[in-house]
XYZ file of C-alpha atoms in Angstrom:
540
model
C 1.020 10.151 7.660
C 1.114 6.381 7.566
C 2.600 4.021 5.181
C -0.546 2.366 3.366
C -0.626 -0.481 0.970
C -4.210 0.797 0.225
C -4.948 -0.384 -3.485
C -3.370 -3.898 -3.564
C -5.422 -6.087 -5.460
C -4.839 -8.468 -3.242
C -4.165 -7.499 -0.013
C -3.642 -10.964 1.822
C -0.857 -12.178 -0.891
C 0.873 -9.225 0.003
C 0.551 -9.133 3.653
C 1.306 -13.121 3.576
C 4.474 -12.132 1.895
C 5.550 -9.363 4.424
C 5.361 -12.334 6.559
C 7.425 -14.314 4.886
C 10.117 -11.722 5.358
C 9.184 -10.723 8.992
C 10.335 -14.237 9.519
C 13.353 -14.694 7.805
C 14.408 -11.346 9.814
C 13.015 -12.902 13.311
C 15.550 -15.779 12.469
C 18.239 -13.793 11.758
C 18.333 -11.382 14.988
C 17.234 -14.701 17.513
C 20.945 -16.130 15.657
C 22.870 -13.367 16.380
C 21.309 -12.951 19.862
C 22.425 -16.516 20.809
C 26.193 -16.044 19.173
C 27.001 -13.174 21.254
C 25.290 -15.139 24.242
C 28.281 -17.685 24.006
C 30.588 -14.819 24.591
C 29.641 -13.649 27.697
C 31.402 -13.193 30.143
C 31.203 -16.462 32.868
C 31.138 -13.839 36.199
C 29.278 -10.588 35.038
C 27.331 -11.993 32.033
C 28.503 -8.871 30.839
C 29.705 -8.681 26.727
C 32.864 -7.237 25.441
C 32.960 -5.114 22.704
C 34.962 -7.437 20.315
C 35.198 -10.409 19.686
C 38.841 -12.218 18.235
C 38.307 -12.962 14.444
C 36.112 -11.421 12.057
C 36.478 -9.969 8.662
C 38.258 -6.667 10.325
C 41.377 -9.280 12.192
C 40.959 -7.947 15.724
C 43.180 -9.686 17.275
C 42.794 -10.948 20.738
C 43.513 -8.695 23.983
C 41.980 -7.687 26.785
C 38.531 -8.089 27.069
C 36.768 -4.889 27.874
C 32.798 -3.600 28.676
C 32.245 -0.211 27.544
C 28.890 1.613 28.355
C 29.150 3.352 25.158
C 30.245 0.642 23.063
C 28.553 -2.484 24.370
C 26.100 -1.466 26.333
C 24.870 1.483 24.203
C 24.958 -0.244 20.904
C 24.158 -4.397 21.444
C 22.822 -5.121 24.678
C 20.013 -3.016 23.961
C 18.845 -4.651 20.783
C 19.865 -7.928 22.472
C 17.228 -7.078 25.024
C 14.504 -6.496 22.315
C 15.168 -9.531 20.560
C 14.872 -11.694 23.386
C 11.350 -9.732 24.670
C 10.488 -11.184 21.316
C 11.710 -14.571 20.664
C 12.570 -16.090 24.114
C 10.325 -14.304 27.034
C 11.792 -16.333 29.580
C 15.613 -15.130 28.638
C 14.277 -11.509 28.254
C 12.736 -11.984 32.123
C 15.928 -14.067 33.012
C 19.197 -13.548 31.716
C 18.973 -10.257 30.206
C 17.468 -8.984 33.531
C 20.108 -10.402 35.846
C 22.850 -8.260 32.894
C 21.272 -5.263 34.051
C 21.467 -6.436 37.570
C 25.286 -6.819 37.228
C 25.712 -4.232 34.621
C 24.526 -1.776 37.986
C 26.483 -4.583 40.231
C 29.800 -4.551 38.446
C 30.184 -0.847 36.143
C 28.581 1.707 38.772
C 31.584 4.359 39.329
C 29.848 7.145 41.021
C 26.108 7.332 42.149
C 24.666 6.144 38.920
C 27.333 7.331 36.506
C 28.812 4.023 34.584
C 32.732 3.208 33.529
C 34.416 1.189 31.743
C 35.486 -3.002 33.105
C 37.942 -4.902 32.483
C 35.957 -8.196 32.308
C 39.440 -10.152 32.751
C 40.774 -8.529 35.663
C 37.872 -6.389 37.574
C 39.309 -3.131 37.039
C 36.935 -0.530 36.800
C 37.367 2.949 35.014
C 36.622 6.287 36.054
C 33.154 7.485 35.765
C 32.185 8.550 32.595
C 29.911 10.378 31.244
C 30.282 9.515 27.783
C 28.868 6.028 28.417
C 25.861 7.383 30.496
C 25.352 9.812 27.539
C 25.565 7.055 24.968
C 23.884 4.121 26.884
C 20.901 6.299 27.384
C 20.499 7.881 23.947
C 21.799 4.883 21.906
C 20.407 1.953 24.434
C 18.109 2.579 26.906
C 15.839 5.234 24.800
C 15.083 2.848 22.309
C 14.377 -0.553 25.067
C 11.630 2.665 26.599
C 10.624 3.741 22.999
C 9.424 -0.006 22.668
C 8.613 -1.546 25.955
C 7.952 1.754 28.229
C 8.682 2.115 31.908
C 10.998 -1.433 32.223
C 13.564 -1.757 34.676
C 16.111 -0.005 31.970
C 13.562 3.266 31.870
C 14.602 3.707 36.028
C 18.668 2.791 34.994
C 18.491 5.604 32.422
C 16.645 8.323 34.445
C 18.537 8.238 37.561
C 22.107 7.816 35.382
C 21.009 10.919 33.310
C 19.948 13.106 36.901
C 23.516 12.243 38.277
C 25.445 12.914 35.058
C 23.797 16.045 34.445
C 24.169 16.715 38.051
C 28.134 16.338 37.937
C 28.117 18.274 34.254
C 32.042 19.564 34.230
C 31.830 22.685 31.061
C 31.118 25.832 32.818
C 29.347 28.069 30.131
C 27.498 31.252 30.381
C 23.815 29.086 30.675
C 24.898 26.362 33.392
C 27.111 23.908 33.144
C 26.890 21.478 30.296
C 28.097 17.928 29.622
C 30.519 18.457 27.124
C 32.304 21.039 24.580
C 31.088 18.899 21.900
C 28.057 18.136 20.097
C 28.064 14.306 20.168
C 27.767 14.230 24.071
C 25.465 17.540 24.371
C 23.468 15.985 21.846
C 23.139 12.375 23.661
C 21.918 14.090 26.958
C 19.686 16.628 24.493
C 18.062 14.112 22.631
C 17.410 11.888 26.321
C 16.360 14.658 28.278
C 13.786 15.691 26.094
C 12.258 12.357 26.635
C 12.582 12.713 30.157
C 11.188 15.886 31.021
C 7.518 15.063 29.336
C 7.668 11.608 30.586
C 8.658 12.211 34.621
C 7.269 15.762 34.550
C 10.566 16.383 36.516
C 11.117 20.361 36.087
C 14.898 19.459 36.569
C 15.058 17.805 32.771
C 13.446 20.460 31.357
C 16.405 22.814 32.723
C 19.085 20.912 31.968
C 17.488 20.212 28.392
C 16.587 24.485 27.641
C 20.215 24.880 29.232
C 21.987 22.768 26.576
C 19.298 24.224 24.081
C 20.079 27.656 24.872
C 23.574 26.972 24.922
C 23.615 26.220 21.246
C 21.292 28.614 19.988
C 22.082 31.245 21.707
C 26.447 30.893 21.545
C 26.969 28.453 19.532
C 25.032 28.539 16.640
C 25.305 32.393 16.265
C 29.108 31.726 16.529
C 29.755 29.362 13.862
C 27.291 30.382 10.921
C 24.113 29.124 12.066
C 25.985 25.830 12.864
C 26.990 23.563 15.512
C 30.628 23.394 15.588
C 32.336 19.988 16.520
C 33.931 21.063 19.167
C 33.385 25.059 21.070
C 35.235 26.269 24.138
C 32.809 27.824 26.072
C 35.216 29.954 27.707
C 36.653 31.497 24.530
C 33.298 31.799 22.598
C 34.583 29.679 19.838
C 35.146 26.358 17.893
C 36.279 24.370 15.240
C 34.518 25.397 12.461
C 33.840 21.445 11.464
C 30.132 20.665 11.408
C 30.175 16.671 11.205
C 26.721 15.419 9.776
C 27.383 11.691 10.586
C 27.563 9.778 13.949
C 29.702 12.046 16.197
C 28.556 15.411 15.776
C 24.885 15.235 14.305
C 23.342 14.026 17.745
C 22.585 18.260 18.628
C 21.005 18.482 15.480
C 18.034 16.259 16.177
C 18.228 17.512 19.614
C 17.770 20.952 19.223
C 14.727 20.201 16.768
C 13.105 17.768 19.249
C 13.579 20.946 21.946
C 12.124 23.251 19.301
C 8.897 20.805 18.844
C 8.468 20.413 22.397
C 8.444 24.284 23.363
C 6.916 25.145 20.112
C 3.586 22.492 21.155
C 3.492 24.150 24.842
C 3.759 27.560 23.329
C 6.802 28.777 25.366
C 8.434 31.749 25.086
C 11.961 29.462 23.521
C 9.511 28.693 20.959
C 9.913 31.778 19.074
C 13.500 32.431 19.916
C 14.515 29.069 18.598
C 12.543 29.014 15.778
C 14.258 31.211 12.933
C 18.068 30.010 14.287
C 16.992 26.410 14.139
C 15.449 27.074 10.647
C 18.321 28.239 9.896
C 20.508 25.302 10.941
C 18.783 22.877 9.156
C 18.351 25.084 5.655
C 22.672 25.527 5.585
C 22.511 21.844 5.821
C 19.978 21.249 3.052
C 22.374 24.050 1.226
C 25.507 21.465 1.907
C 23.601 18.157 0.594
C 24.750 16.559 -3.091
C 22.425 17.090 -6.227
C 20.542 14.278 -4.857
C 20.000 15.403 -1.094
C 22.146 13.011 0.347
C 24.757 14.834 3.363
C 28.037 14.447 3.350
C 30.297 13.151 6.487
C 31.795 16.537 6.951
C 31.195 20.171 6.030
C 33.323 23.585 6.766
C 30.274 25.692 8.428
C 31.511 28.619 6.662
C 31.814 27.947 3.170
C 29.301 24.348 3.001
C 32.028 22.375 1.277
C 32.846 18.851 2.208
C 35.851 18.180 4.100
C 35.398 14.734 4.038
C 34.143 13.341 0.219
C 32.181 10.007 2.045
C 28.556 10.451 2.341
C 26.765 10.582 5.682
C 25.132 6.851 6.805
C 23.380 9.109 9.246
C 21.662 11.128 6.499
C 18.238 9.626 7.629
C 18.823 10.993 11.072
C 19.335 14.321 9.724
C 16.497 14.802 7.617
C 14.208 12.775 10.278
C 15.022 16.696 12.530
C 13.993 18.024 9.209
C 11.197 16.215 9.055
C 10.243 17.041 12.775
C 10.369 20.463 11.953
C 7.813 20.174 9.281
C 5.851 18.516 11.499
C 6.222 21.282 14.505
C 5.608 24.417 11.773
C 3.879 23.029 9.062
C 6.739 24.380 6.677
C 6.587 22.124 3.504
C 9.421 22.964 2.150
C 11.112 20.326 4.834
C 8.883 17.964 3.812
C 9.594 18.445 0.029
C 13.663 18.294 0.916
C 12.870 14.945 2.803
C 10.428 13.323 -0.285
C 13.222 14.642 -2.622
C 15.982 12.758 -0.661
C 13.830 9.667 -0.476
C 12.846 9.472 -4.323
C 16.535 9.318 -4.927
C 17.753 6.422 -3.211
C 17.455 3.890 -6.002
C 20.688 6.026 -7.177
C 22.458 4.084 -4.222
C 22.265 0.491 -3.817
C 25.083 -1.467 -2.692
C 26.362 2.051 -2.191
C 29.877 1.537 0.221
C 28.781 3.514 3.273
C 31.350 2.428 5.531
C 34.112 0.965 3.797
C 32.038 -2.560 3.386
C 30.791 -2.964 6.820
C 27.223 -3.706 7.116
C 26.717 -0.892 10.023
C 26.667 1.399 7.411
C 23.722 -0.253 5.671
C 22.260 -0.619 9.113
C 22.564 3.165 9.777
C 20.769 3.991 6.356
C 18.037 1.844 6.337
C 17.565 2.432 9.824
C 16.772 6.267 8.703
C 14.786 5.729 5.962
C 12.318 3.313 7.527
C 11.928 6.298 10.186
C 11.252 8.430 7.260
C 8.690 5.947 4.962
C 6.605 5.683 7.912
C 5.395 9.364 7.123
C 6.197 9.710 3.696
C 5.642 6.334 1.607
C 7.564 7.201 -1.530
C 7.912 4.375 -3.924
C 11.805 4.477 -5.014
C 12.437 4.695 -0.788
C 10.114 1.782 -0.255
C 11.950 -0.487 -3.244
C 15.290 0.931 -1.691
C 14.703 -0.590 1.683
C 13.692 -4.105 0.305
C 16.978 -4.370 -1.846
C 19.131 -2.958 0.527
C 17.722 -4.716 3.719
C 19.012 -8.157 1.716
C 22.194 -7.006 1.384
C 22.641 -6.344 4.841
C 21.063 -9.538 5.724
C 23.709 -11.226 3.642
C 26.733 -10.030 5.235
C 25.407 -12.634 8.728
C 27.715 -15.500 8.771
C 26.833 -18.993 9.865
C 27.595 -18.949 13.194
C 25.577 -15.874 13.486
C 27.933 -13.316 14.088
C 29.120 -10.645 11.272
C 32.024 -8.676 12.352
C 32.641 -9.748 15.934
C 31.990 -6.072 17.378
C 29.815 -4.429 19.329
C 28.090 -2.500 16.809
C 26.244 -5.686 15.460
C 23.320 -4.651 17.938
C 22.544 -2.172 15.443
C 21.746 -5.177 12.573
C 19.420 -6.141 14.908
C 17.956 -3.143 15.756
C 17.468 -3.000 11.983
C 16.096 -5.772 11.493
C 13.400 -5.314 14.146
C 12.363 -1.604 12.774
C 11.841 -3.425 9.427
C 9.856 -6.386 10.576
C 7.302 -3.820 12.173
C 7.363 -2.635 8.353
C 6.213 -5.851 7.579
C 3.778 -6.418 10.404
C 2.606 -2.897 10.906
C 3.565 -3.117 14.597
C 1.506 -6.410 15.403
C 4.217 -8.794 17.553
C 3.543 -12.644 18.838
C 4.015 -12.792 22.737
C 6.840 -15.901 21.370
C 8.226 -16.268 18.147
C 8.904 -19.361 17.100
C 10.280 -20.762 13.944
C 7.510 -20.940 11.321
C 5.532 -18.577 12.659
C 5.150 -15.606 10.113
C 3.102 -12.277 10.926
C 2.389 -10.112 8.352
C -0.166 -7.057 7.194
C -1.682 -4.337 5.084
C -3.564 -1.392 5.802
C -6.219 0.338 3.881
C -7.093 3.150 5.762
C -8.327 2.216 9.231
C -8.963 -1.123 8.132
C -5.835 -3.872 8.769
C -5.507 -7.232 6.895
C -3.195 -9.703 8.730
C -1.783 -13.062 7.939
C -0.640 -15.490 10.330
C 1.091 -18.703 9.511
C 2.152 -20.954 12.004
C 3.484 -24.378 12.696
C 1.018 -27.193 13.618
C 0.025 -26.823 17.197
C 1.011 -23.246 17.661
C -1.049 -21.200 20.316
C -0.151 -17.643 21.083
C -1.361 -14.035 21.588
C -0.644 -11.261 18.716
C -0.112 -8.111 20.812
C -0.509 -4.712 18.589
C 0.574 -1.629 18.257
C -0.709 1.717 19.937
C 0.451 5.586 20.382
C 3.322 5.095 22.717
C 4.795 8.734 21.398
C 1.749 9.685 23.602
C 1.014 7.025 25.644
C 4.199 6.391 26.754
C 6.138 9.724 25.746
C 3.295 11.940 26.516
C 4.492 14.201 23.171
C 1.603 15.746 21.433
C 2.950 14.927 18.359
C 4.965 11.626 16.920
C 7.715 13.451 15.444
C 10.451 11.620 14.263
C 13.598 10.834 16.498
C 16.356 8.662 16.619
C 15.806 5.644 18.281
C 12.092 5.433 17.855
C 9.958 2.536 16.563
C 7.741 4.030 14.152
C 3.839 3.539 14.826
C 2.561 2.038 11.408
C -0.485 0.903 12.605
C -2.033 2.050 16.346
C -5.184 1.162 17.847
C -6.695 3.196 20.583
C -7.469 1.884 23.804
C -10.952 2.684 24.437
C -11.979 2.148 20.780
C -13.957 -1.194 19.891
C -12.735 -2.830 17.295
C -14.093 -5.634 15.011
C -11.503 -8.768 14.818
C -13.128 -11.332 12.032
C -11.527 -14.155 9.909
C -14.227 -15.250 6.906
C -18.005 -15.494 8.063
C -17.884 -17.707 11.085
C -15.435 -15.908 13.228
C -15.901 -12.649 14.403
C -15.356 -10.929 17.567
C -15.293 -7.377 19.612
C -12.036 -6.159 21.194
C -11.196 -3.341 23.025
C -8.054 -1.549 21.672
C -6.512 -2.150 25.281
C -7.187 -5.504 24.812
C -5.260 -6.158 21.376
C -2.298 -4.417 22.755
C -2.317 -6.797 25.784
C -2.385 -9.495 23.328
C -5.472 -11.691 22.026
C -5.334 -14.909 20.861
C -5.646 -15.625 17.361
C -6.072 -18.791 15.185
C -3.686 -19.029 12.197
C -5.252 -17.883 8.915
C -6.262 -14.578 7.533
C -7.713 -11.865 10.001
C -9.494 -8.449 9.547
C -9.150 -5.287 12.263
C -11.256 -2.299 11.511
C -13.138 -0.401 14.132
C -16.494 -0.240 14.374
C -19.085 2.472 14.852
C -21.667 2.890 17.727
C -23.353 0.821 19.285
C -24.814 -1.742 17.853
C -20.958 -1.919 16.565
C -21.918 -2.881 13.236
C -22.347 -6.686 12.698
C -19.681 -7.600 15.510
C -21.789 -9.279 18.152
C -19.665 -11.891 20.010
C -19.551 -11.249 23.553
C -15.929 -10.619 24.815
C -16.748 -13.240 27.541
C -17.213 -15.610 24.309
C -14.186 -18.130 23.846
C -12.448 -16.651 21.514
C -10.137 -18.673 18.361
């Protein structure tokens, strides 16, 4: 299910003011982009994780790249941003980073490490930053752009991680005794396997699946425990539901989809334990829904009083699993948690930083893209501000890495705005917005005198470019809010004069459209309704 605007009296007021905003947000990520620039470093181009300054006084040391710092959480989003507002930086600069980010951080066959950018030194390879650069980074640059040069980084980095895994256990050896870095290589491989068709993925994903819900799970009432020794059969007994410990839950439900659409034989072993999993944590939530940081897996109580940021990555795997079974009560615990947001504006998620607003919003925008609720919808447009607020001047907000994620923000929330249609440049003054009403898609383009361009839109990349069956929700995705299909015609008309036929392959190569007020619907058989332009035709 789509978010619709279906019903506005006027449709072109409002999609003229989701433009409005999708600029104002373009502006803000193309600042931030170009303040981070100024810190990189002269040889490697590389970026450090912090910067000296900012509201949190780090003070000034020495200056280090982390793979799962830097390069999982801002040179990602730094990436997108420029494919967006500066092609030629996207093709130049942030191409010749990945060059030295290979160059410079390669430890062992693919496996990254940590560099020194003031004296050279490298680190020991680590598999923590390959799990983290791939599930935090290099996911989301393929969930938006596909098969780049950063799709080839991630899959050979994940094949020689998983092929130097160090936990023996009783199903192969894993990653990691905990459930942050068995949930980073769960949640990538299962992106992997469908995508490359590589039979080795799909092991190493149903090992770390089996792992869990076979041991694990069973072992620590029906949930996964922060840490488990795989050699004594046990953990901790600490199930954290924020960053750091919920990455196997939306694994293990992505896993579950998967087998569950290619009717395996996992599919009905992992159903009733993973059903399980995700109804203690519904059990756990406040009267509202919302999840707290951390629970005791025996008894549900909080040890930790701060609510989860994450929540909306949680209840996305609960959404998934709706969306694999058809069981609505996950859908009903996911409209319930959304219809209570209003409850928390301005709500302190992370002791004032804006990451935590980033985090939140993040997961509800992942979340109104199936389920459209009202209070969620008015949630997002108050609380998106007060992120936005927290940028200073100079474009930076707290000097640290994690400021990739108010981009990546920003960028989920301007496809809100634009239902997925992107220029092939932004430029200042140029706004894109839209409604839908049903199949039909009313988009407003404002533009500064002079401006030519192409408006590229959106299509089914969960299957296109995935190849899942289904577009479940998953971290790191770019919701699809409004997709047209490649072989469908569509109608593309702006008043009475101008009015032309597109394939859907062409609009998401980009067409070029006049500024004003346009209309995308598609159109029947032949004769394809009143659309007669030839595609050979000039078009505005």
């Amino acid at each position: 299910m789509l978010a619709s605007l279906s019903g506005a009296a006027d449709p072109f007021a409002q999609a003229r003011e989701n433009g409005r905003r999708w600029e104002e947000c373009a502006a803000a990520a193309r600042r931030l982009l170009h303040a981070w620039l100024k810190h990189a470093d002269t040889k490697t181009l590389l970026l450090p994780d912090r910067l000296p300054g900012g509201p949190r006084g780090f003070k000034p040391g020495p200056r280090i790249y982390t793979p799962h710092n830097s390069g999982a959480d801002l040179y990602p989003y730094l990436i997108l941003t420029a494919e967006l507002t500066d092609p030629d930086l996207y093709h130049g600069r942030m191409m010749e980073m990945l060059r030295n980010e290979v160059r410079f951080t390669t430890a062992q066959d693919a496996i990254p490490a940590n560099l020194n950018l003031d004296t050279g030194e490298l680190g020991p390879p680590s598999l923590f930053g390959a799990g983290e650069y791939a599930k935090d980074g290099l996911i989301a640059v393929t969930e938006r752009l596909g098969r780049t040069p950063w799709f080839y980084r991630m899959t050979d980095m994940i094949a020689d991680a998983m092929n130097r895994a160090p936990v023996p256990s009783a199903f192969g050896n894993l990653p990691a005794s905990d459930s942050e870095l068995n949930g980073d290589f769960l949640q990538t491989l299962v992106r992997l396997a469908p995508m490359t068709s590589d039979p080795r993925f799909w092991e190493w994903a149903r090992r770390i699946g089996d792992a869990y819900v076979e041991e694990v799970l069973p072992g620590n009432h029906g949930l996964p425990s922060t840490k488990w020794d795989f050699t004594e059969h046990k953990g901790d007994s600490q199930v954290r539901l924020r960053d750091h410990g919920n990455e196997i839950v939306v694994g293990l439900v992505l896993l579950y989809a998967l087998e569950q659409d290619y009717g395996t034989p996992r599919a009905a072993r992992y159903r009733p334990v993973v059903a399980r999993m995700l109804d203690r944590i519904l059990e756990s939530a406040n009267p509202d829904g919302m999840l707290y940081n951390v629970i005791d897996a025996a008894t549900l109580k909080p040890l930790n009083s701060g609510l989860s940021d994450n929540w909306g990555y949680v209840y996305g795997a609960v959404y998934a699993f709706y969306q694999a079974t058809g069981e609505t009560k996950y859908r009903d615990a996911v409209r319930r948690v959304l219809s209570n947001l209003t409850k928390y504006r301005n709500y302190d998620w992370e002791h004032g930083s804006f990451d935590g607003y980033a985090d939140s919003i993040e997961g509800a925008l992942y979340l109104v893209a199936r389920e459209p609720v009202p209070q969620a919808l008015d949630w997002i447009e108050s609380e998106i501000r007060v992120m936005m607020n927290m940028q200073q001047p100079s474009g930076l907000i707290e000097h640290w890495y994690g400021e990739g994620n108010f981009n990546r923000t920003l960028l989920l929330y301007m496809d809100m705005k634009s239902l997925g249609c992107r220029p092939d440049r932004w430029v200042p003054g140029l706004r894109v917005g839209a409604v839908r009403e049903g199949d039909k898609l009313y988009l407003s383009l404002e533009a500064p005198k002079g401006w030519q361009g192409r408006i590229r839109f959106d299509y089914a990349r969960h299957r296109r470019v995935l190849n899942f069956p289904k577009n479940y929700v998953r971290l790191n995705e770019f919701p699809e809010w409004y997709t047209v299909d490649e072989n469908t015609l569509y109608c593309v008309r702006s008043g009475v004069s101008r009015e032309y036929l597109y394939l859907g392959s062409e609009l998401i190569a980009g067409v070029p459209l006049a500024p004003g007020e346009w209309i995308v619907e598609p159109v029947g058989p032949p004769p394809y309704g009143s659309a007669r332009k030839s595609t050979e035709e000039k078009k505005p």
